[in-house]
mmCIF file of C-alpha atoms and ligand atoms in Angstrom:
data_model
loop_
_atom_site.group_PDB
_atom_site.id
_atom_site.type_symbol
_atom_site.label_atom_id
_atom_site.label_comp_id
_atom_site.label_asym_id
_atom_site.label_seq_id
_atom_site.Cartn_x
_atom_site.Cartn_y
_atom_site.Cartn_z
ATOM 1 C CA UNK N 1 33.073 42.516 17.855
ATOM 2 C CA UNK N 2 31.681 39.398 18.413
ATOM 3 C CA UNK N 3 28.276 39.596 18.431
ATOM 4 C CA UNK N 4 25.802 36.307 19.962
ATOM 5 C CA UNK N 5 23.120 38.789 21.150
ATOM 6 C CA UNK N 6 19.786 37.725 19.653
ATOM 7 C CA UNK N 7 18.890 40.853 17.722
ATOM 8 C CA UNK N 8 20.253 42.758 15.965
ATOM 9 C CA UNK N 9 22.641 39.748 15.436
ATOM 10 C CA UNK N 10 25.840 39.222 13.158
ATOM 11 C CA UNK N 11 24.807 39.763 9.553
ATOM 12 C CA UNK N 12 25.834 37.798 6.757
ATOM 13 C CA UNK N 13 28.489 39.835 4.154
ATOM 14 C CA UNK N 14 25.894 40.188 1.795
ATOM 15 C CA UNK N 15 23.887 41.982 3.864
ATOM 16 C CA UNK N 16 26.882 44.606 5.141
ATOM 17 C CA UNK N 17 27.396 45.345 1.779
ATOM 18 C CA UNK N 18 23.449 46.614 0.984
ATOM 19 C CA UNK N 19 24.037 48.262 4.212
ATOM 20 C CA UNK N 20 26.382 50.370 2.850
ATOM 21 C CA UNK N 21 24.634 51.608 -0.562
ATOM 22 C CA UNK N 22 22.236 54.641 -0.843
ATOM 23 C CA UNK N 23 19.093 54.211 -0.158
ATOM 24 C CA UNK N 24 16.592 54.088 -3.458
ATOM 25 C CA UNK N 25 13.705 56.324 -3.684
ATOM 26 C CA UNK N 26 10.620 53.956 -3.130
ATOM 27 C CA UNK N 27 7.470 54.368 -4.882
ATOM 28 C CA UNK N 28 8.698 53.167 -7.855
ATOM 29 C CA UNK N 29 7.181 50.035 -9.625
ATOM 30 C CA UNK N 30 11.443 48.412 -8.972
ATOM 31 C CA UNK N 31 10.289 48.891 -5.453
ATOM 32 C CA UNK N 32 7.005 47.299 -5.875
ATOM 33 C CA UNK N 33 8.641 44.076 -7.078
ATOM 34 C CA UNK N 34 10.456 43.493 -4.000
ATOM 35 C CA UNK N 35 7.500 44.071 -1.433
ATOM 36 C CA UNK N 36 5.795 41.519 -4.090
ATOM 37 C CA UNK N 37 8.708 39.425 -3.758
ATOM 38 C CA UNK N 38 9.111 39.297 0.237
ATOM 39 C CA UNK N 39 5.585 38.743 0.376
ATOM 40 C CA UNK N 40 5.446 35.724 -2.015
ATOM 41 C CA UNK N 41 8.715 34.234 -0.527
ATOM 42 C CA UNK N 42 7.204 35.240 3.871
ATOM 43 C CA UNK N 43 4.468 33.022 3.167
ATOM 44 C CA UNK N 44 6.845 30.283 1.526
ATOM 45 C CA UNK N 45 8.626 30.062 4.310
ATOM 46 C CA UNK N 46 6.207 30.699 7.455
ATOM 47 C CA UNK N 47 3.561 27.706 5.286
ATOM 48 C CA UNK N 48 1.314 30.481 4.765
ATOM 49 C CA UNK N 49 -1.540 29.588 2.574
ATOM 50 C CA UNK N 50 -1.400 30.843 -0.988
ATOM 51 C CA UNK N 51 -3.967 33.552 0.121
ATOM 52 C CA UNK N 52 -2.791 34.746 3.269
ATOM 53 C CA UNK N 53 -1.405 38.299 4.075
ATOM 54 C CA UNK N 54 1.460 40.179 4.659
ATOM 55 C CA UNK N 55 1.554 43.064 6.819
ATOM 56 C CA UNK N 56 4.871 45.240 6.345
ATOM 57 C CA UNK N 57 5.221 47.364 9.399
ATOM 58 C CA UNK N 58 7.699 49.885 10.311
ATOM 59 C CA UNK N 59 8.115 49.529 13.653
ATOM 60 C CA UNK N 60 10.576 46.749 16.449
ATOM 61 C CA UNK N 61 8.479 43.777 17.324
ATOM 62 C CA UNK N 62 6.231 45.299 19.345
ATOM 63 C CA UNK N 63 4.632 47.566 17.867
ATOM 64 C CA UNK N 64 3.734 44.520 15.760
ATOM 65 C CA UNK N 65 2.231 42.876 19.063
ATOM 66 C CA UNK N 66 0.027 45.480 19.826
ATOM 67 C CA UNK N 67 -0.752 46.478 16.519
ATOM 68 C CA UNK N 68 -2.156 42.279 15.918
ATOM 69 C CA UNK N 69 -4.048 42.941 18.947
ATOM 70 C CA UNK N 70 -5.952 45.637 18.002
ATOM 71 C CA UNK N 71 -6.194 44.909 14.772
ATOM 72 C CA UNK N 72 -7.930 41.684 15.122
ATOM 73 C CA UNK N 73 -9.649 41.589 18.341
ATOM 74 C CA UNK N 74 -12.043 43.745 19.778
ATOM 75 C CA UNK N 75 -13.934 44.390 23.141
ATOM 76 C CA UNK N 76 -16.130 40.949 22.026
ATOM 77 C CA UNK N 77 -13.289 39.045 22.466
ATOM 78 C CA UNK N 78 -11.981 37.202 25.017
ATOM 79 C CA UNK N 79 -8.345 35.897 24.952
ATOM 80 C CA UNK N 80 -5.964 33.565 26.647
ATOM 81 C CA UNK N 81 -2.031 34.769 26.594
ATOM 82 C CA UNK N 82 0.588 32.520 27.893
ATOM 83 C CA UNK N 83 2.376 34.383 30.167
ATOM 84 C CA UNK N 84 6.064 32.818 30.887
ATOM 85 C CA UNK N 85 8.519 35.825 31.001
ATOM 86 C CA UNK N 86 8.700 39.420 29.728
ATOM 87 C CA UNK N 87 7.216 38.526 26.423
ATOM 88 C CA UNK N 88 4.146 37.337 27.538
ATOM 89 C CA UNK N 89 3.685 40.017 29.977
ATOM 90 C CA UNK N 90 3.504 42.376 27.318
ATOM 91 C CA UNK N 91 0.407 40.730 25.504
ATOM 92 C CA UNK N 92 -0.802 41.148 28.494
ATOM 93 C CA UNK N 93 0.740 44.812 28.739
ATOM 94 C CA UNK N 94 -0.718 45.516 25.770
ATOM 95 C CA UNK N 95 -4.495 43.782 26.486
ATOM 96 C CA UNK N 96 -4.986 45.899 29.254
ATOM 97 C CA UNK N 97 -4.138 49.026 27.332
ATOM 98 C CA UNK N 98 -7.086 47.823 24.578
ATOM 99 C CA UNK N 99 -9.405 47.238 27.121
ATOM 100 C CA UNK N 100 -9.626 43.532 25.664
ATOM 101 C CA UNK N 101 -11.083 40.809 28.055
ATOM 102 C CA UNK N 102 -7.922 38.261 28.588
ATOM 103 C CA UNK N 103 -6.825 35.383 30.999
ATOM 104 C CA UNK N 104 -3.223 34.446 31.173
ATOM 105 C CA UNK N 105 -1.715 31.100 32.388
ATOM 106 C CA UNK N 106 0.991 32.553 34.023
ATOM 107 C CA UNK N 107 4.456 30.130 34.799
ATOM 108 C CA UNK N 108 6.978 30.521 37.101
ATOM 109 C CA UNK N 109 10.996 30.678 35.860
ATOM 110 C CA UNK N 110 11.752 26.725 34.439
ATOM 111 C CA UNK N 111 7.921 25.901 34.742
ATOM 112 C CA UNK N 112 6.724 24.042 31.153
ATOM 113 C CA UNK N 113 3.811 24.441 29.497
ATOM 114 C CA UNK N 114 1.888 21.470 29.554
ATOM 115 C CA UNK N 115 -1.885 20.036 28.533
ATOM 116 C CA UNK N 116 -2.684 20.505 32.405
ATOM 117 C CA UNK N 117 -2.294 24.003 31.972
ATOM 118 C CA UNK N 118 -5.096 24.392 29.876
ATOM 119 C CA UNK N 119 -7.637 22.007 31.233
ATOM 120 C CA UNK N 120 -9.651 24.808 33.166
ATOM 121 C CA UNK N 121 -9.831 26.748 29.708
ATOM 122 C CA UNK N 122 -11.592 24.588 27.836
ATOM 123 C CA UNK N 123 -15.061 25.794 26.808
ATOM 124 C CA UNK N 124 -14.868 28.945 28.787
ATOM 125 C CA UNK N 125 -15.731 30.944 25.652
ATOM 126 C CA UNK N 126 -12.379 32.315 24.787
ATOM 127 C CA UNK N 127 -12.137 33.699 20.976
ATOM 128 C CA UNK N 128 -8.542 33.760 20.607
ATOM 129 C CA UNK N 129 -5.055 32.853 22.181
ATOM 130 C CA UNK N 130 -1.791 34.779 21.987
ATOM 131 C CA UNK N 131 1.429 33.293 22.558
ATOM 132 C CA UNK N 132 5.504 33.941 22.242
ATOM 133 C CA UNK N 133 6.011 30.520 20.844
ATOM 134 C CA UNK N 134 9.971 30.981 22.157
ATOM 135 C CA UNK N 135 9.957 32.981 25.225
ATOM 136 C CA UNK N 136 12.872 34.776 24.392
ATOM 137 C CA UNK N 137 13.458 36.495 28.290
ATOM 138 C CA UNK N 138 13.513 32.915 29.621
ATOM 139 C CA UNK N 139 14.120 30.382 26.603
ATOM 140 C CA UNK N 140 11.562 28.213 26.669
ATOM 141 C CA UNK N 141 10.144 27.043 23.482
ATOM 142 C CA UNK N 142 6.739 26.280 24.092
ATOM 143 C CA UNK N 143 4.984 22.693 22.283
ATOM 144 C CA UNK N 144 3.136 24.248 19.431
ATOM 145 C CA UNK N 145 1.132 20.902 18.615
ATOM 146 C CA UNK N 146 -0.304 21.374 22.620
ATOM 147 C CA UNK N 147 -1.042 24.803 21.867
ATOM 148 C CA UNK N 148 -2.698 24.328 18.253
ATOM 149 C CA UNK N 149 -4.585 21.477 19.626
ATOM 150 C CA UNK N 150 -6.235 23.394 22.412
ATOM 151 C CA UNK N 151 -6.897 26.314 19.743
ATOM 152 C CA UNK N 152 -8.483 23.755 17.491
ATOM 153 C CA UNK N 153 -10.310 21.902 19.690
ATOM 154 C CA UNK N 154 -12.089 25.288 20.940
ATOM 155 C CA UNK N 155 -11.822 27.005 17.556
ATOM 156 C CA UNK N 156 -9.795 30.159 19.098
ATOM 157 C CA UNK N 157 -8.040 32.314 16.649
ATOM 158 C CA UNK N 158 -3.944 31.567 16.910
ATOM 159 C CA UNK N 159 -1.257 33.948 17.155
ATOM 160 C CA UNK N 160 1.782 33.491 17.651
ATOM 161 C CA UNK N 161 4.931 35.910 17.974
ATOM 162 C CA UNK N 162 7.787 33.936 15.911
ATOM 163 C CA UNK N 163 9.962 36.715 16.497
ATOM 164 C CA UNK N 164 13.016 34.749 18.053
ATOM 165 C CA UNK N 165 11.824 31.644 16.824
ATOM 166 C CA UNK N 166 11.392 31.978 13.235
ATOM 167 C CA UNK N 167 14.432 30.611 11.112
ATOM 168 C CA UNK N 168 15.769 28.566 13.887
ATOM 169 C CA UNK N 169 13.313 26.676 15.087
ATOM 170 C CA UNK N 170 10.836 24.389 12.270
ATOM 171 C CA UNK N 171 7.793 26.636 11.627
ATOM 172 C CA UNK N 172 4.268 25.591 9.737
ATOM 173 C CA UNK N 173 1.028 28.185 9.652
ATOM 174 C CA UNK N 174 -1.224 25.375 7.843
ATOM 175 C CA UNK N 175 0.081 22.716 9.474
ATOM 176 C CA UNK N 176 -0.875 24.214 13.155
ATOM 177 C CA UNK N 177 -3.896 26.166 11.780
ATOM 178 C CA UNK N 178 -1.885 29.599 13.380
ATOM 179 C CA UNK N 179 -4.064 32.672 11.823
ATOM 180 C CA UNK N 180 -1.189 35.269 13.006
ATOM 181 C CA UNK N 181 2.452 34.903 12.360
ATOM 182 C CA UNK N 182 4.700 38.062 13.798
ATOM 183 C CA UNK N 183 8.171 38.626 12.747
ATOM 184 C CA UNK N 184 10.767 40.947 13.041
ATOM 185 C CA UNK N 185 14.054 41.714 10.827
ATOM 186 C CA UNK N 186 16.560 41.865 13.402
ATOM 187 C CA UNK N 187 16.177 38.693 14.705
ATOM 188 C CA UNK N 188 15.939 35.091 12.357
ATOM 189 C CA UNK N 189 15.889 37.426 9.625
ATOM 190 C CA UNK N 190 19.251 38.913 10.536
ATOM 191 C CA UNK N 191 18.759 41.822 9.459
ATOM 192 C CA UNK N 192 18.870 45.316 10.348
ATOM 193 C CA UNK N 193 15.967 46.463 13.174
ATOM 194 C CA UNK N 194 13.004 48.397 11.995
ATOM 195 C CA UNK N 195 10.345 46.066 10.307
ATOM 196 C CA UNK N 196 8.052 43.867 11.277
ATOM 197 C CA UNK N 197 5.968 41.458 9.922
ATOM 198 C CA UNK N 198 2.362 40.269 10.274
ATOM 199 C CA UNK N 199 1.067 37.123 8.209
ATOM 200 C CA UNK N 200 -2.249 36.811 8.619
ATOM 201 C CA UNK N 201 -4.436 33.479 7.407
ATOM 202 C CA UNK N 202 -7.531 34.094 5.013
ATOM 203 C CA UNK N 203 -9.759 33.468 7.733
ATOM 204 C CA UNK N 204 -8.924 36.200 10.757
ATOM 205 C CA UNK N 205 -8.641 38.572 7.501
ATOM 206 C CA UNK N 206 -12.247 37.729 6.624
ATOM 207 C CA UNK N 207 -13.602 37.093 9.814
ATOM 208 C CA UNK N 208 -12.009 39.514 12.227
ATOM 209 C CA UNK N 209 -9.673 41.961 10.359
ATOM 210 C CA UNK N 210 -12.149 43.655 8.197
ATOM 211 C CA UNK N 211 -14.437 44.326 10.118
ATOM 212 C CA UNK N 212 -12.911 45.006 13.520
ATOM 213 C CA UNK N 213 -13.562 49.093 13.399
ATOM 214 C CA UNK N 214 -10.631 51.340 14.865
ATOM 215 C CA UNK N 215 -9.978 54.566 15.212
ATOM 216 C CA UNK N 216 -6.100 53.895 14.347
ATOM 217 C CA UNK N 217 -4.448 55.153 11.204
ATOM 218 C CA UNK N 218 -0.654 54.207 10.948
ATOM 219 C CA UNK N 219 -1.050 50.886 12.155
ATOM 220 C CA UNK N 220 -4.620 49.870 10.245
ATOM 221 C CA UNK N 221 -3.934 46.810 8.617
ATOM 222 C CA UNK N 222 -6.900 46.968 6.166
ATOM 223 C CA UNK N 223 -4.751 50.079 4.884
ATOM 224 C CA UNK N 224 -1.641 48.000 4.595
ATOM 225 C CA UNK N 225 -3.277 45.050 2.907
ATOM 226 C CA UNK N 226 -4.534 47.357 0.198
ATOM 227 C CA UNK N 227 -1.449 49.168 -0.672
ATOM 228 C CA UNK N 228 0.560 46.055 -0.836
ATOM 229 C CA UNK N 229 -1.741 44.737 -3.388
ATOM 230 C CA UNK N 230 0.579 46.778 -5.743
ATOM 231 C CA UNK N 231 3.550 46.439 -3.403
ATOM 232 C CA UNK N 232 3.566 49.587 -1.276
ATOM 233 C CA UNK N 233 3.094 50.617 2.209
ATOM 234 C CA UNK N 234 0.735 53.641 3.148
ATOM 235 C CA UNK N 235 3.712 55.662 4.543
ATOM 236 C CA UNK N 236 7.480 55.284 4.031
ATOM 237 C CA UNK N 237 8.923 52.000 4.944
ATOM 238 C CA UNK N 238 12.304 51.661 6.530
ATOM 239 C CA UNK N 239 13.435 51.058 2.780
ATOM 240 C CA UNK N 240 17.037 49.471 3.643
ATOM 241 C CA UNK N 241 15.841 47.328 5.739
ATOM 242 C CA UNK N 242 12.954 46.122 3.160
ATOM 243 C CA UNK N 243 16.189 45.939 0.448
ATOM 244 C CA UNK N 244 17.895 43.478 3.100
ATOM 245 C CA UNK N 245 15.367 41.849 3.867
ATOM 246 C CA UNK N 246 14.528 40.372 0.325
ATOM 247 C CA UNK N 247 17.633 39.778 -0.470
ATOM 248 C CA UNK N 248 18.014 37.834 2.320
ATOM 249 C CA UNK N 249 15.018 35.926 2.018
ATOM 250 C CA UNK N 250 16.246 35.159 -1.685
ATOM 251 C CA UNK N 251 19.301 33.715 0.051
ATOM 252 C CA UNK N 252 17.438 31.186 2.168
ATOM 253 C CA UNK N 253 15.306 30.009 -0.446
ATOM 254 C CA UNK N 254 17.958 29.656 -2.548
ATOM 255 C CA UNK N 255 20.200 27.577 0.450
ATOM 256 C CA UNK N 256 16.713 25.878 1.398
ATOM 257 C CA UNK N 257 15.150 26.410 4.400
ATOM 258 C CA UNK N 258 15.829 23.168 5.536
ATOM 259 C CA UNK N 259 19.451 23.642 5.204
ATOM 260 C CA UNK N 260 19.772 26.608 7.430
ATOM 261 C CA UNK N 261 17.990 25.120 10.229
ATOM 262 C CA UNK N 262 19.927 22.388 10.315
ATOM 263 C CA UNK N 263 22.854 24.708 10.115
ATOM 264 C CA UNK N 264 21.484 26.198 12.960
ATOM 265 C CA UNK N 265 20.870 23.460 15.291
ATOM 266 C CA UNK N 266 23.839 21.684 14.604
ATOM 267 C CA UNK N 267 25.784 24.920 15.891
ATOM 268 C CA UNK N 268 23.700 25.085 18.831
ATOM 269 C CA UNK N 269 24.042 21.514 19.590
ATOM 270 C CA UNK N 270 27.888 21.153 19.319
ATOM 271 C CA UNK N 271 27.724 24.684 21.680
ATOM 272 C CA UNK N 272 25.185 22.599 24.280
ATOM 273 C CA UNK N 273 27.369 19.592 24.121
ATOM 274 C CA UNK N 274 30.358 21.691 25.007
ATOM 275 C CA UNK N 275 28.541 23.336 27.772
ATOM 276 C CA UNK N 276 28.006 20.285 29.400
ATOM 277 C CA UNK N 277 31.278 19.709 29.788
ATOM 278 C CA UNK N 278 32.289 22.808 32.054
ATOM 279 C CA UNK N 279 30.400 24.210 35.645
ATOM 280 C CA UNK N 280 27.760 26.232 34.065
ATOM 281 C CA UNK N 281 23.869 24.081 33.292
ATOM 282 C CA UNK N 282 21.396 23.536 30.796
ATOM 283 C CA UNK N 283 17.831 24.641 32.023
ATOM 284 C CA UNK N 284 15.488 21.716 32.387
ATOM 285 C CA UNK N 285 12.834 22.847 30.026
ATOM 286 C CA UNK N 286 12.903 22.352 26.074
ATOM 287 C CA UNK N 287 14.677 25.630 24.478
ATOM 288 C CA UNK N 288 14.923 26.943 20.521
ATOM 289 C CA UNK N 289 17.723 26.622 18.762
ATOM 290 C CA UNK N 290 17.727 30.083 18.439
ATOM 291 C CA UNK N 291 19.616 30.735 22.118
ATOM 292 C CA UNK N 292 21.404 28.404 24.569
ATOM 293 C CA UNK N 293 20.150 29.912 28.264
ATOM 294 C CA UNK N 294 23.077 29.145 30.358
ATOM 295 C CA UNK N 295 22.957 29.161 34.232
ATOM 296 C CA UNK N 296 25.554 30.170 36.546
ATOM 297 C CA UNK N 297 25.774 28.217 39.788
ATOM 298 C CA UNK N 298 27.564 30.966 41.946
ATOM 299 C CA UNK N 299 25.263 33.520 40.364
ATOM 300 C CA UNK N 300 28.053 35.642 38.470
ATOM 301 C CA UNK N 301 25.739 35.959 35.128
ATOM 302 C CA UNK N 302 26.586 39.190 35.080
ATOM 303 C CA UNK N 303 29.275 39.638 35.605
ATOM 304 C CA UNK N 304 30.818 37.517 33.536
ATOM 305 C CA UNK N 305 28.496 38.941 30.896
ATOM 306 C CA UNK N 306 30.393 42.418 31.138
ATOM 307 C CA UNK N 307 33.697 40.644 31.233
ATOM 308 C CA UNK N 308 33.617 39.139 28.029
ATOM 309 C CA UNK N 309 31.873 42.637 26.618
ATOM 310 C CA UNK N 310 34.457 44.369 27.857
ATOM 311 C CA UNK N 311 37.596 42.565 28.201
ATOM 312 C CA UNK N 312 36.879 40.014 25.096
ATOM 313 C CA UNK N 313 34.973 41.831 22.932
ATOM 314 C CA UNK N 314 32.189 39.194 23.028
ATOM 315 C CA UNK N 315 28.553 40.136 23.615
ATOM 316 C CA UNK N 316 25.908 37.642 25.100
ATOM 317 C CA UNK N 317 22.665 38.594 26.314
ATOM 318 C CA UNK N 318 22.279 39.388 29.334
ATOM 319 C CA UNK N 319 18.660 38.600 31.783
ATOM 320 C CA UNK N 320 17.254 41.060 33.552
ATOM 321 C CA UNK N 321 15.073 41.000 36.386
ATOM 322 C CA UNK N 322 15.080 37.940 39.081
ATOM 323 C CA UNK N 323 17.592 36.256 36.343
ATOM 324 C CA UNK N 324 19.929 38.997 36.198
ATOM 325 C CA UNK N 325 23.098 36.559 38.088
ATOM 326 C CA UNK N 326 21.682 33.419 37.086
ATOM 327 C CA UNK N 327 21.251 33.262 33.280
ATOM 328 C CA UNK N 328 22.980 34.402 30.126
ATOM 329 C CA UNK N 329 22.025 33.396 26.841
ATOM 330 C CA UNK N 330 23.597 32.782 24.149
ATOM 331 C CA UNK N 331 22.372 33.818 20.382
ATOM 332 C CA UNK N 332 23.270 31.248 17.571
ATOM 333 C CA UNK N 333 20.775 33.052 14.755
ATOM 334 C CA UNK N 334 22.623 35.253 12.023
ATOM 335 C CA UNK N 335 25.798 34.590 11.133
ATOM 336 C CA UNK N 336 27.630 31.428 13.056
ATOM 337 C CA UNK N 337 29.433 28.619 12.821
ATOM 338 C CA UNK N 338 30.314 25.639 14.886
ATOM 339 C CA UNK N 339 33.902 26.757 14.453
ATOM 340 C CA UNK N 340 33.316 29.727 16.954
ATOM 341 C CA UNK N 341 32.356 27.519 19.802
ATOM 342 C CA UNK N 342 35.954 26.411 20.686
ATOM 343 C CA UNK N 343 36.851 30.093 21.454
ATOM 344 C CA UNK N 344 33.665 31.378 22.861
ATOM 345 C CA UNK N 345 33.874 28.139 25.708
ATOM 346 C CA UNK N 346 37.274 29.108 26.279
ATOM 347 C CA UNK N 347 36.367 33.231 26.440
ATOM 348 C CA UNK N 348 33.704 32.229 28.568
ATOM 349 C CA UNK N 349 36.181 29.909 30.716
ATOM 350 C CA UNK N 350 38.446 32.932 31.465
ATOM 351 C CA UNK N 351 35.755 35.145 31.872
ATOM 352 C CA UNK N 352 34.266 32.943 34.515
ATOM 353 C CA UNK N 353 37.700 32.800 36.373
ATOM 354 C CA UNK N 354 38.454 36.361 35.955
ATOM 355 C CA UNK N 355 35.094 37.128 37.693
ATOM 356 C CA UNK N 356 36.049 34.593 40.343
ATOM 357 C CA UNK N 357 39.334 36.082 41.013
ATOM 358 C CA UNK N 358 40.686 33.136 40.554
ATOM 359 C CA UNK N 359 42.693 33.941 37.344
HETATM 360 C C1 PLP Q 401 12.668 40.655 20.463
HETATM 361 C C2 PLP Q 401 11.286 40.175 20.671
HETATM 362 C C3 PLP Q 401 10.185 41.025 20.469
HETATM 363 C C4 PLP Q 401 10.301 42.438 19.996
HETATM 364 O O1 PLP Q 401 10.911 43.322 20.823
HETATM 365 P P1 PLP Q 401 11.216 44.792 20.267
HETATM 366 O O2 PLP Q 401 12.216 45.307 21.204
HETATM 367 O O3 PLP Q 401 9.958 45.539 20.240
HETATM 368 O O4 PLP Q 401 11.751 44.572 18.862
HETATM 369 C C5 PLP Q 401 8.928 40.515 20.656
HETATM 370 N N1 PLP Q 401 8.743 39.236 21.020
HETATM 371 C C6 PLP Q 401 9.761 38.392 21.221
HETATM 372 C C7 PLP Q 401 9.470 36.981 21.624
HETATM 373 C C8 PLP Q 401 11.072 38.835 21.051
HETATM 374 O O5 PLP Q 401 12.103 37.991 21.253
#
């Protein structure tokens, strides 16, 4: 199967083969050295400061969201979310359930985020803002430098769900002062689902984390932070995934960072140019390298979608909702190469006619 979903997405050999081994007994010090490790080498490559920390949840994405929200904020607070697609409805999903004050600037399908969006925020005593930096249900990848600005400039507390972003898109917690970093395994990391991540800056830990009082107990953070101080979690981790992940994080160190995401773009590019060449469109608005959004001009998105599932053994991802016939997108994180793009334009040629009845 060919797999350019965007999570879980095709793993890398190396990871197939942990996959496959029995899974070690955990609270052992070997153990500890790898939650060390991941931690040391997350903050490496998310610019975390030296001092920041790492949050190893076991739960999808999320869990990680709402667990962030109430584990930093409380009913003092007063946040902004940007709400562009399904992603940013959750924050809001999820700041309603905490009973947290919140604004949202909501967009419309294609809309971008621009300065004039936040103009009437400014000053309005928000604490914090909470943002899907790549709006995964729609594409868009947001300007970070517009949003860190605004942050700055009225010292809110920045978080910002990486989670499709992260290792395909350039990423820099110092350099865009962003106090909350949320990641997930079975996306950038390409790796199998059931961790998440939370890298938090010195400052919300100081400030906001350890003091915010909650009457949660799997998800406190404060607990987390303390047990990883000798590498453990409070309760059993999804160990496999843990085992991937570090050894897949030793991999992209050892490739450089720098390397992959060029890897990365450059398949998404030579996939774009392609693209451009056929009847399907680009959206207008600036998109990760992590997905190509394609749209469908005789609205068979769908369709087409279950062709190649079914009749070419190629997965996509699909859009629900009001883009459910318009959009597809296509995953480039994990494991691909520009060489695939000749057959998946093709696939996606026949698939197109096929759902025309044309072929
Ligand atoms: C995939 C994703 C999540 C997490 O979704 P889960 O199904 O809970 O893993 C969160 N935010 C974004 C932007 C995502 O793309």
């Amino acid at each position: 199967m060919k797999l350019f979903a965007l999570g879980p997405v095709a793993m890398f050999p190396h990871t197939l083969e942990i996959a496959s081994k029995q899974i070690p007994y955990f609270r052992t010090s070997e153990f500890s050295e790898i939650m060390l490790g991941s931690e040391q080498m997350l903050k490496q490559v998310t610019g975390a400061e030296p001092d920041a920390k790492v949050v190893f949840l076991t739960a999808s994405g999320t869990g990680a969201m709402e667990a962030t929200v109430f584990n930093c904020f409380n009913e003092n607070d007063k946040l902004l979310v940007i709400n562009g697609g399904i992603f940013g409805k959750r924050f809001v999903e999820i700041c309603e359930a905490h009973n947290i004050l919140h604004e949202s600037i909501n967009l419309k399908y294609g809309e971008v985020l621009s300065s004039s969006h936040f103009q009437k925020y400014s000053n309005k005593g928000f604490t914090g803002l909470l943002v899907n930096i790549h709006e995964t249900s729609t594409g868009q990848l947001y300007n970070i430098e517009l949003i860190s600005k605004f942050c700055k400039e009225n010292n809110l507390y920045l978080v910002v769900d990486a989670i499709s972003s992260f290792m395909a898109d350039p990423y820099d917690m110092q350099k865009y002062g962003i106090d909350v970093t949320i990641l997930s395994t079975q996306k950038g990391l390409a790796v199998g689902p059931g961790m998440s991540l939370v890298i938090l800056s010195n400052r919300i830990y100081e400030e906001k984390v350890k003091h915010i009082k909650s009457k949660i107990l799997y998800f406190c953070f404060k607990e987390h932070i303390e047990n990883q101080k000798r590498g453990q979690t409070p309760y059993t981790p999804a160990v496999r995934v843990a085992i991937e992940m570090n050894d897949m994080l030793k991999h992209i160190i050892k490739d450089g960072l720098e390397n992959r995401l060029r890897t990365i773009k450059e398949v998404a590019d030579d996939f774009r140019d392609k693209i451009k060449m056929t009847e399907l469109k680009l959206p207008d608005f600036p998109i990760s390298n992590a997905a190509t959004p394609i749209i469908f001009p005789d609205n068979n998105a769908f369709s087409v979608y279950e062709i190649l599932k079914n009749d070419f053994d190629t997965v996509l991802t699909p859009c629900g909702g009001d883009l459910k016939n318009i959009q597809v997108r296509v995953g480039h994180i994990g494991n691909h190469y520009i060489e695939e793009n000749d057959k998946l334009i093709a696939d996606l040629k026949k698939a197109i006619s096929l759902s025309k009845g044309t072929l």
